[in-house]
Coordinates of C-alpha atoms in Angstrom, one line a residue:
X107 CA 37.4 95.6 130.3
X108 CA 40.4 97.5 128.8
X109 CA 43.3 95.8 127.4
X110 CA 46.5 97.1 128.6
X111 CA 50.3 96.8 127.4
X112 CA 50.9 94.2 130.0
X113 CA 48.1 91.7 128.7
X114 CA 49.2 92.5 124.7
X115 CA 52.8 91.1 126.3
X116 CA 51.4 88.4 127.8
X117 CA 49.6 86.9 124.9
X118 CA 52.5 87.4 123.0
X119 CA 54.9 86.1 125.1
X120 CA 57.3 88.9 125.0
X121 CA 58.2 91.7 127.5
X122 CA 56.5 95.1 127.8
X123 CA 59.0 96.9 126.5
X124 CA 59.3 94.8 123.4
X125 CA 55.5 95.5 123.1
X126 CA 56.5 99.6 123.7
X127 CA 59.0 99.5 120.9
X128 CA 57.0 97.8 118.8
X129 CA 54.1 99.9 118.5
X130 CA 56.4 102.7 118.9
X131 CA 58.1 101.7 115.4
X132 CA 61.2 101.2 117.6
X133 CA 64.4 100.0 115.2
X134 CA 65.4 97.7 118.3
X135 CA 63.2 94.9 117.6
X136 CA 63.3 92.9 114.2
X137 CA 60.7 93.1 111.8
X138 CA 59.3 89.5 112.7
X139 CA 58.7 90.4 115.7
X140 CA 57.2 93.7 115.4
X141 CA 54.7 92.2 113.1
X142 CA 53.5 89.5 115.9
X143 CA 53.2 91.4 118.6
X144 CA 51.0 94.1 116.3
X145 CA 49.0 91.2 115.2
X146 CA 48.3 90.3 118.4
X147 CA 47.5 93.8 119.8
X148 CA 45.4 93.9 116.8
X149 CA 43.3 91.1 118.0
X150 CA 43.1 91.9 121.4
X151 CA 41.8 95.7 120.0
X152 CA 44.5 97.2 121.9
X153 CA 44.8 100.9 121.9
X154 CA 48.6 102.2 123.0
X155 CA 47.0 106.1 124.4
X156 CA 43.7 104.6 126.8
X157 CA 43.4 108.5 126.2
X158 CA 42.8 108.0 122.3
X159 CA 39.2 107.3 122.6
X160 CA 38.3 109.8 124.2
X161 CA 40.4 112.1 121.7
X162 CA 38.4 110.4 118.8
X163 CA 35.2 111.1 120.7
X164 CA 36.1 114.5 120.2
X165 CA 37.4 115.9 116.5
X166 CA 40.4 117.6 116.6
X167 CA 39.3 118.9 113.1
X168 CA 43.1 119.1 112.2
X169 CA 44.9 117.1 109.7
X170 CA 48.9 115.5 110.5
X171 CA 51.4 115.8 107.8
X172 CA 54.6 114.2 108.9
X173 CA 57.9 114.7 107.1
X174 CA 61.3 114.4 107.2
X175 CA 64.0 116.7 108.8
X176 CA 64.2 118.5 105.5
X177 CA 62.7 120.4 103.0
X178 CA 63.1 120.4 99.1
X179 CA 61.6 122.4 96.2
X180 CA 59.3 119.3 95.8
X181 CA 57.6 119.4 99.1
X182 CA 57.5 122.9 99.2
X183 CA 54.9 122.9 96.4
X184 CA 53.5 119.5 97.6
X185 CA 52.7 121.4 100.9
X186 CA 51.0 124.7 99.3
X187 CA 48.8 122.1 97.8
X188 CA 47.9 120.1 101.0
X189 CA 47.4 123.5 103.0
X190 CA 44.9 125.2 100.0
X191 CA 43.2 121.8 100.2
X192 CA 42.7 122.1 104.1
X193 CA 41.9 125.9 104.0
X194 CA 39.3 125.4 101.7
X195 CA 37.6 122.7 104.1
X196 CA 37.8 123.7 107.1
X197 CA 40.8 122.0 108.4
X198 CA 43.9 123.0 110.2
X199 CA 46.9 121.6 109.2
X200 CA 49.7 120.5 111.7
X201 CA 53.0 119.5 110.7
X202 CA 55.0 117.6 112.3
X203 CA 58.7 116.4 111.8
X204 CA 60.0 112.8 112.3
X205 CA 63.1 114.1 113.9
X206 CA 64.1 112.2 117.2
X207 CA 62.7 108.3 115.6
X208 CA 60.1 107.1 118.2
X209 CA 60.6 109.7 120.8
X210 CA 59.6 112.7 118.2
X211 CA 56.7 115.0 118.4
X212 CA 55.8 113.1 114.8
X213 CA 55.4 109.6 116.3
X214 CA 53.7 111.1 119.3
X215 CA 51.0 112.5 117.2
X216 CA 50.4 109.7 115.1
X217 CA 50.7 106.9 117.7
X218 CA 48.3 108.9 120.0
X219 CA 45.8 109.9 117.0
X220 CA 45.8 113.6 118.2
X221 CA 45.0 114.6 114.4
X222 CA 41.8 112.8 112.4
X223 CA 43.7 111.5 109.9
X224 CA 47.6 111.6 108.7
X225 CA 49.4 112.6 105.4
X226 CA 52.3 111.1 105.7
X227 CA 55.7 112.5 103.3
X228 CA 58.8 110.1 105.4
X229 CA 60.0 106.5 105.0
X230 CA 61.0 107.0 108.1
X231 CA 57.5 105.3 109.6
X232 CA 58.0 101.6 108.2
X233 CA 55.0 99.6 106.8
X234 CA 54.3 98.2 110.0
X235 CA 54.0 101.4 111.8
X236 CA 52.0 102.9 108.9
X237 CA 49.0 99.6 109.3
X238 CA 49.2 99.6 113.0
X239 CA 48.0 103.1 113.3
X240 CA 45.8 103.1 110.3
X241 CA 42.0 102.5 111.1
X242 CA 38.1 103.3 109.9
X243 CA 38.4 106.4 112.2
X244 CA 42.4 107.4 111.7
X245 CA 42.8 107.2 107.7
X246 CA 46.4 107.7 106.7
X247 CA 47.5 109.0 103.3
X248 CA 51.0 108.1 102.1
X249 CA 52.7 110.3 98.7
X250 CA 54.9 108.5 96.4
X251 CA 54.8 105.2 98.7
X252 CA 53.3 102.0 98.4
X253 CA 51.8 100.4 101.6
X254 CA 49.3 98.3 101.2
X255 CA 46.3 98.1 103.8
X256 CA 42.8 99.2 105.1
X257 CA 41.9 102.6 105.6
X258 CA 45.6 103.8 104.1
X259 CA 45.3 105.5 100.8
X260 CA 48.3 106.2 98.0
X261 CA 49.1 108.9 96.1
X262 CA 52.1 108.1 93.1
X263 CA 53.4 110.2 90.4
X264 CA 54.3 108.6 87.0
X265 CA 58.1 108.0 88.2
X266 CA 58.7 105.0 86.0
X267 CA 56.9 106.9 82.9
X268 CA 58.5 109.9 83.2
X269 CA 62.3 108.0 83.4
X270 CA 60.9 106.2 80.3
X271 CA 60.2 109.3 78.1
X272 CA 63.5 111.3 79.4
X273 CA 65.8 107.9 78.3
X274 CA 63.9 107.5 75.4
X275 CA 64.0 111.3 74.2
X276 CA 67.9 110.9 74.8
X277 CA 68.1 107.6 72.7
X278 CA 65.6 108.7 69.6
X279 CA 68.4 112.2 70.0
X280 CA 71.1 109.2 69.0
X281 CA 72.9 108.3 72.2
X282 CA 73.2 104.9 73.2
X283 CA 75.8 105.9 76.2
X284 CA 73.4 107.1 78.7
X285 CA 74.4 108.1 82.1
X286 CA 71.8 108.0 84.8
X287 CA 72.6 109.8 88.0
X288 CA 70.4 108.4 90.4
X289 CA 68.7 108.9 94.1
X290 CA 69.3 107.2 97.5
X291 CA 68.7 103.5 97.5
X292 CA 65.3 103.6 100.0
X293 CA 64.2 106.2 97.5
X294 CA 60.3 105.3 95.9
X295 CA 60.6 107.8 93.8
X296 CA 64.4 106.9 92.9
X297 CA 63.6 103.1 92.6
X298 CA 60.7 104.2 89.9
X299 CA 62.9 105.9 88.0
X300 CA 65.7 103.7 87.7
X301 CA 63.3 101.0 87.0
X302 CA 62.0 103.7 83.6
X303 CA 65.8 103.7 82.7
X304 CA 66.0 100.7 82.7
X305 CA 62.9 99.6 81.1
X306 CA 63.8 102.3 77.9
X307 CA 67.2 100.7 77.3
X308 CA 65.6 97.4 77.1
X309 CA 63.2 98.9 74.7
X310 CA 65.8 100.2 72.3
X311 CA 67.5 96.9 72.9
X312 CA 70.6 98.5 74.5
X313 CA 72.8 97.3 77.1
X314 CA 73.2 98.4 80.4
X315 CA 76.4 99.9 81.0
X316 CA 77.2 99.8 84.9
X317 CA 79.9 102.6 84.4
X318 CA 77.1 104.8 83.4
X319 CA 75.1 104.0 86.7
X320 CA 75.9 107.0 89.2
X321 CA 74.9 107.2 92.8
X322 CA 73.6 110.3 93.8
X323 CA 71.3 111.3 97.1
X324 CA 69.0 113.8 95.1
X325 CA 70.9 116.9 96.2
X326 CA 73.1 119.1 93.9
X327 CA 76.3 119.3 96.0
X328 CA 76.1 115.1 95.3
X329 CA 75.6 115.2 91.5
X330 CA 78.1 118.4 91.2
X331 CA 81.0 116.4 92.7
X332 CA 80.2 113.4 90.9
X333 CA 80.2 115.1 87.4
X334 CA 83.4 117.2 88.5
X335 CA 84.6 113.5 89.2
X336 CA 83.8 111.8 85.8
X337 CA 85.1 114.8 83.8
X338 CA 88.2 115.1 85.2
X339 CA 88.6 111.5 85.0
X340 CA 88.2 112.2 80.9
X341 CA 84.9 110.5 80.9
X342 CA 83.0 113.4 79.2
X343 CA 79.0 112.2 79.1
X344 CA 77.5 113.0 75.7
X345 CA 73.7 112.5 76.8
X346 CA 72.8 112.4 80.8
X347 CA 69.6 111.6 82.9
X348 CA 69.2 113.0 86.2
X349 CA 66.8 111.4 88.3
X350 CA 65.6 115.2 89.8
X351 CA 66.6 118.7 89.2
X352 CA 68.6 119.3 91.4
X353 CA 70.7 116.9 90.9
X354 CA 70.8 118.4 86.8
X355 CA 71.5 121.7 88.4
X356 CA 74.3 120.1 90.3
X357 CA 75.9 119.0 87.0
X358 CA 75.0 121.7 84.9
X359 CA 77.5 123.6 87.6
X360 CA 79.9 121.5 87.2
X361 CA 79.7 121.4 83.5
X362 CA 80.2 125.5 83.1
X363 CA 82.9 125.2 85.2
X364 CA 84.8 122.9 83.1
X365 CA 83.7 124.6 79.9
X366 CA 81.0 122.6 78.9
X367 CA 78.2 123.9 77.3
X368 CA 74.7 122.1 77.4
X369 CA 72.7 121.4 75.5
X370 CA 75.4 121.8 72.5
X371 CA 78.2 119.1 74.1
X372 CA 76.0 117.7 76.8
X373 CA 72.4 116.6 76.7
X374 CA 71.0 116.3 80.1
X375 CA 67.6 116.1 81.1
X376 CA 66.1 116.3 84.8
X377 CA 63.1 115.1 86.7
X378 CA 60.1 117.5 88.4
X379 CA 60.1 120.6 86.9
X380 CA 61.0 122.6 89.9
X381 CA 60.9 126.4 89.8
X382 CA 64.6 126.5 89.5
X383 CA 64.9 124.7 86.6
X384 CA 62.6 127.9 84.7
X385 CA 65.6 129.8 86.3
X386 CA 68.6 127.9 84.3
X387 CA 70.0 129.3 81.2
X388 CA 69.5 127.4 78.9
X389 CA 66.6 126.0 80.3
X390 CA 66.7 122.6 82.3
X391 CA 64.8 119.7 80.3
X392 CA 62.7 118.4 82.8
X393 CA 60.1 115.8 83.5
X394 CA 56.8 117.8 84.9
X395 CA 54.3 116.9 87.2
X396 CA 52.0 118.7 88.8
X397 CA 52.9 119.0 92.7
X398 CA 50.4 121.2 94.2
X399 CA 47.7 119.4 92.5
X400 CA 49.2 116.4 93.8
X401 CA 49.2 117.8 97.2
X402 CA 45.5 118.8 97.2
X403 CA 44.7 115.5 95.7
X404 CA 46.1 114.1 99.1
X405 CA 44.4 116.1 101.2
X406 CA 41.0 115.8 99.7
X407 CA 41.3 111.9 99.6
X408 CA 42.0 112.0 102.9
X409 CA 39.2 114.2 103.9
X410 CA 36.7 112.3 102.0
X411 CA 38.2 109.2 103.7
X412 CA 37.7 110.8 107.1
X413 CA 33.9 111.9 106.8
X414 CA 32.5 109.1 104.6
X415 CA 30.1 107.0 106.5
X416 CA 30.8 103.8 104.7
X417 CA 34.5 102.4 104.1
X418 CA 35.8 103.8 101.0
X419 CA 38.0 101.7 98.6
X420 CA 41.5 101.9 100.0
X421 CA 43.4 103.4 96.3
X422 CA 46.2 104.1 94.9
X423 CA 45.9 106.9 93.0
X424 CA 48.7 108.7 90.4
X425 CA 49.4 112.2 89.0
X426 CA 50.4 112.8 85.8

């Protein structure tokens, strides 16, 4: 007999459009709820598309990679990796972006498992979403997140390692007044980081100085204003930390423009190594990583994941 949307309700004593929003990662609902109501579907093996088995029956052999509205230079290269990786098995790639929350092409995709399996590059599917959809025959691979469940695998990049060496090649240079410009708050990658910062001064035994802690959204434009900001204000940073390159282009800008000249009267030293930073004169001091590999690393887990017989160990793995 097939469970429909109307016994899931039932059972959990809610309404059918509380059900709807909830497997629809809906921001409507609170998480409490969301999380009882999947539970319950769970356990009544309710599927939200009575269409998705038959759509499992029958491989798509296409791979989802869902993202956000925009682009950087980050997933650029993170994307040439996932598509080499695809090419070279067989697989078509469709992407798909998040714009439009639970009424977008993105959450249509995933929700109705109309790919094999999902690389997914947003925050904006929350944990809940991510473990709802995730199963033996719809693995889902998350970069540079941690979610925690079966059949969902992570890739990470050495965030908090990196932010330790940049700090502590800026301390062992002699400065002790650090300023970190920093990513958005719901930021993996920016939390990491910060966290390295953090961790280096401890190391060194130096105090963290809230005046040096700058809020920036990982975009030049933010980080060009912000240093335009602080030197005008007279507070000329001897040694800075920029939580991605752009955000060190951004203030390398804004340092010419005031007649600064780096590295001589500015140390600065970014995060990712993107192909702008070869670009700069002098040079950007980056953190490196390797993107593309780390793209292809996602896509072959993810393949591997979706053709192995037996239940492989749901891992977290890192790039260095």
């Amino acid at each position: 007999m097939t469970v429909t949307i109307k016994d899931v309700a039932k059972k959990a004593n809610v309404s059918i459009a509380t059900v709807s929003y909830s497997i629809n990662g809906s921001p409507r609902i609170s998480e409490a709820t969301r999380e009882h109501v999947l539970k319950v579907a769970s356990e009544l093996n309710y599927v939200a598309n009575n269409n998705a088995k038959q759509l499992k029956q029958k491989k798509s052999n296409a791979i989802g990679l869902f993202f956000n509205s925009w682009f950087g230079p980050i997933y650029s290269e993170l994307v040439k990796g996932i598509e080499q990786a695809c090419h070279q098995h067989g697989y078509d790639l469709v992407a798909c972006s998040v714009y439009g929350n639970e009424g977008s092409t993105a959450h249509k995709y995933i929700r109705d498992r109309m790919v094999d399996g999902a690389i997914v590059l947003t925050n904006s599917f929350d944990d809940a979403f991510i473990k709802s959809v995730a199963n033996k025959d719809f693995p889902v691979v998350v970069l540079d997140r941690e979610v925690s469940g079966p059949h969902i695998y992570n890739i990470l990049i050495d965030n908090f390692g990196g932010a330790f060496s940049a700090t502590k090649a800026l301390i062992n240079a002699g400065f002790e007044e650090i300023y970190y410009f920093g990513g958005p708050a719901d930021s993996y990658d920016a939390q990491k980081r910060f966290d390295g910062y953090i961790s280096a001064l401890g190391y060194y035994k130096i105090n963290v100085d809230q005046s040096l802690l700058i809020e920036g959204d990982f975009t030049e434009r933010s980080a060009y204003q912000k240093m335009k900001e602080l030197i005008e204000e007279g507070k000329q940073p001897k040694a800075v930390f920029a939580s991605n390159d752009e955000m060190a282009i951004g203030i390398i800008r804004a340092a010419k423009e005031k007649g600064i000249v780096i590295p001589e009267q500015m140390k600065l030293i970014g995060f990712d190594d993107i192909q702008m930073a070869e670009l700069m004169i002098p040079r950007l001091s980056t953190i490196s990583h390797q993107k593309v590999g780390m793209g292809e690393l996602a896509a072959k887990t993810l393949i591997d994941a979706m053709n192995s017989k037996d239940d492989m160990e749901d891992s977290e793995n890192s790039t260095d």
